[in-house]
Amino acid sequence: ISLKDSADYTAIVVMGVHVEGAKYYVLEVIRKHITLTDTVKEIDQAVKRWNDVNKAKNVIRIVGVENVGYQQALIQQLEEKTDYDIIPIAPKGDKYQRAIPLNAIAERQRLFISASVDKIYMKELLEFPPPPNKGHEDQVDATVYAYNILRTAV
């Protein structure tokens, strides 16, 4: 884990789905250079925040985490410290290939992004894929993973 400005970010995406009509909603995006401990806290706070907003327990029940490198420790920490269903995600293909299904729902106007999501997220989505060594795509990857979880869970 690196907290340097040049390092990859930790990206957390809260996404919802309206089953009828298969519409997907990006509700919140968190993008930070943070430690493992702070990542666990951020995920836990996001889950609690959205469960409180919806006035229901367990609206968010699934947390997906990329199962590579340090994220394996994150999975272990989340399993120990929370009661969410943790889904380890093994990346398949490159980031561009993984984003194709997300692009398809966006083109069909079934992807909606909250107005509260910052401009950096929108810029990253619109400029994906970035030129080699010229940008980050952590938020795109996190959005793809959230979409895939919802698509298969519903």
Coordinates of C-alpha atoms in Angstrom, one line a residue:
I1 CA 0.0 0.0 0.0
S2 CA 1.4 3.4 -0.9
L3 CA 0.1 6.7 0.2
K4 CA 2.1 8.5 -2.5
D5 CA 0.2 10.8 -4.9
S6 CA 1.5 8.7 -7.8
A7 CA 0.2 5.4 -6.4
D8 CA -3.0 3.7 -7.4
Y9 CA -6.0 4.8 -5.4
T10 CA -8.3 2.7 -3.3
A11 CA -11.7 3.0 -5.0
I12 CA -15.0 2.1 -3.3
V13 CA -18.2 2.2 -5.4
V14 CA -21.7 1.9 -4.0
M15 CA -24.1 0.8 -6.7
G16 CA -27.7 -0.1 -6.7
V17 CA -30.0 -1.8 -9.2
H18 CA -33.7 -1.4 -10.1
V19 CA -34.5 -5.0 -11.1
E20 CA -37.4 -4.1 -13.4
G21 CA -35.8 -2.4 -16.4
A22 CA -32.3 -3.5 -15.3
K23 CA -31.2 0.0 -14.4
Y24 CA -28.0 0.5 -12.5
Y25 CA -27.2 3.4 -10.2
V26 CA -23.8 4.6 -9.1
L27 CA -24.7 6.1 -5.7
E28 CA -21.4 7.0 -4.1
V29 CA -17.7 6.8 -5.0
I30 CA -14.8 7.0 -2.6
R31 CA -11.3 7.5 -4.0
K32 CA -8.4 7.9 -1.6
H33 CA -4.9 6.9 -0.8
I34 CA -5.6 5.1 2.4
T35 CA -4.3 2.3 4.6
L36 CA -5.8 -1.2 5.0
T37 CA -7.3 -0.2 8.3
D38 CA -8.9 2.9 6.9
T39 CA -10.2 1.0 3.9
V40 CA -12.0 -1.4 6.2
K41 CA -13.5 1.7 8.1
E42 CA -14.5 3.4 4.8
I43 CA -16.3 0.3 3.5
D44 CA -18.1 -0.3 6.9
Q45 CA -19.1 3.4 7.0
A46 CA -20.4 3.3 3.4
V47 CA -22.5 0.2 4.1
K48 CA -23.9 1.7 7.3
R49 CA -24.6 5.0 5.6
W50 CA -26.6 3.5 2.7
N51 CA -28.4 1.1 5.0
D52 CA -29.4 4.1 7.2
V53 CA -30.5 6.1 4.1
N54 CA -32.8 3.3 3.1
K55 CA -34.1 2.8 6.6
A56 CA -33.7 -0.9 6.3
K57 CA -31.1 -3.3 7.6
N58 CA -29.0 -5.2 5.1
V59 CA -29.9 -3.2 2.0
I60 CA -26.2 -3.6 1.2
R61 CA -25.3 -7.2 2.0
I62 CA -22.5 -7.9 -0.5
V63 CA -19.1 -6.4 -0.6
G64 CA -16.8 -7.3 -3.5
V65 CA -13.1 -7.0 -3.2
E66 CA -10.5 -7.6 -5.8
N67 CA -8.5 -10.7 -4.7
V68 CA -5.0 -9.7 -5.7
G69 CA -2.0 -8.6 -3.6
Y70 CA -2.8 -6.6 -0.5
Q71 CA -6.5 -6.9 -1.1
Q72 CA -6.3 -10.5 0.2
A73 CA -5.5 -9.0 3.6
L74 CA -8.5 -6.6 3.2
I75 CA -10.8 -9.6 2.5
Q76 CA -9.5 -11.3 5.7
Q77 CA -10.0 -8.1 7.7
L78 CA -13.6 -7.5 6.4
E79 CA -14.5 -11.1 7.1
E80 CA -13.2 -10.8 10.7
K81 CA -14.6 -7.3 11.5
T82 CA -18.0 -7.2 9.6
D83 CA -20.9 -9.4 9.0
Y84 CA -21.2 -8.7 5.2
D85 CA -21.0 -11.3 2.5
I86 CA -17.5 -10.7 1.1
I87 CA -17.0 -11.8 -2.5
P88 CA -13.4 -12.1 -3.6
I89 CA -13.1 -11.0 -7.2
A90 CA -10.5 -12.5 -9.4
P91 CA -9.8 -10.2 -12.3
K92 CA -10.3 -11.8 -15.7
G93 CA -8.7 -10.3 -18.8
D94 CA -7.4 -6.7 -18.9
K95 CA -9.2 -3.7 -17.5
Y96 CA -10.4 -2.7 -21.0
Q97 CA -12.0 -6.1 -21.6
R98 CA -13.6 -6.1 -18.1
A99 CA -15.2 -2.7 -18.8
I100 CA -17.0 -3.7 -22.1
P101 CA -20.2 -4.9 -20.4
L102 CA -20.4 -1.7 -18.3
N103 CA -19.9 0.3 -21.5
A104 CA -22.8 -1.6 -23.1
I105 CA -25.3 -0.7 -20.3
A106 CA -24.2 2.9 -20.5
E107 CA -24.8 3.0 -24.2
R108 CA -28.3 1.5 -23.6
Q109 CA -28.9 4.3 -21.1
R110 CA -29.2 1.9 -18.2
L111 CA -26.4 3.4 -16.1
F112 CA -27.1 6.4 -14.0
I113 CA -24.7 8.3 -11.9
S114 CA -25.6 10.4 -8.8
A115 CA -25.1 14.1 -9.2
S116 CA -23.1 13.9 -5.9
V117 CA -20.4 11.9 -7.5
D118 CA -17.3 14.1 -8.1
K119 CA -15.9 15.2 -11.5
I120 CA -12.8 13.1 -11.1
Y121 CA -15.0 10.0 -11.4
M122 CA -16.8 11.3 -14.4
K123 CA -13.4 12.3 -16.1
E124 CA -12.0 8.8 -15.4
L125 CA -15.1 7.1 -16.9
L126 CA -15.1 9.3 -20.0
E127 CA -11.4 9.1 -20.6
F128 CA -11.2 5.3 -20.1
P129 CA -8.9 3.8 -21.1
P130 CA -6.2 6.3 -20.2
P131 CA -3.0 6.5 -22.2
P132 CA -0.3 4.2 -20.9
N133 CA 1.2 5.4 -17.6
K134 CA -0.9 8.6 -17.8
G135 CA -3.9 8.0 -15.6
H136 CA -5.7 5.9 -13.1
E137 CA -8.6 3.6 -13.7
D138 CA -9.3 2.3 -10.2
Q139 CA -12.8 3.8 -10.1
V140 CA -13.7 2.3 -13.5
D141 CA -12.5 -1.1 -12.2
A142 CA -14.5 -0.8 -9.0
T143 CA -17.6 0.2 -10.9
V144 CA -17.2 -2.8 -13.2
Y145 CA -16.9 -5.1 -10.2
A146 CA -19.9 -3.6 -8.5
Y147 CA -21.9 -4.0 -11.8
N148 CA -20.9 -7.6 -12.2
I149 CA -21.9 -8.5 -8.6
L150 CA -25.3 -6.9 -9.0
R151 CA -25.8 -8.4 -12.4
T152 CA -25.2 -11.9 -11.1
A153 CA -26.9 -11.5 -7.7
V154 CA -30.2 -10.2 -9.0

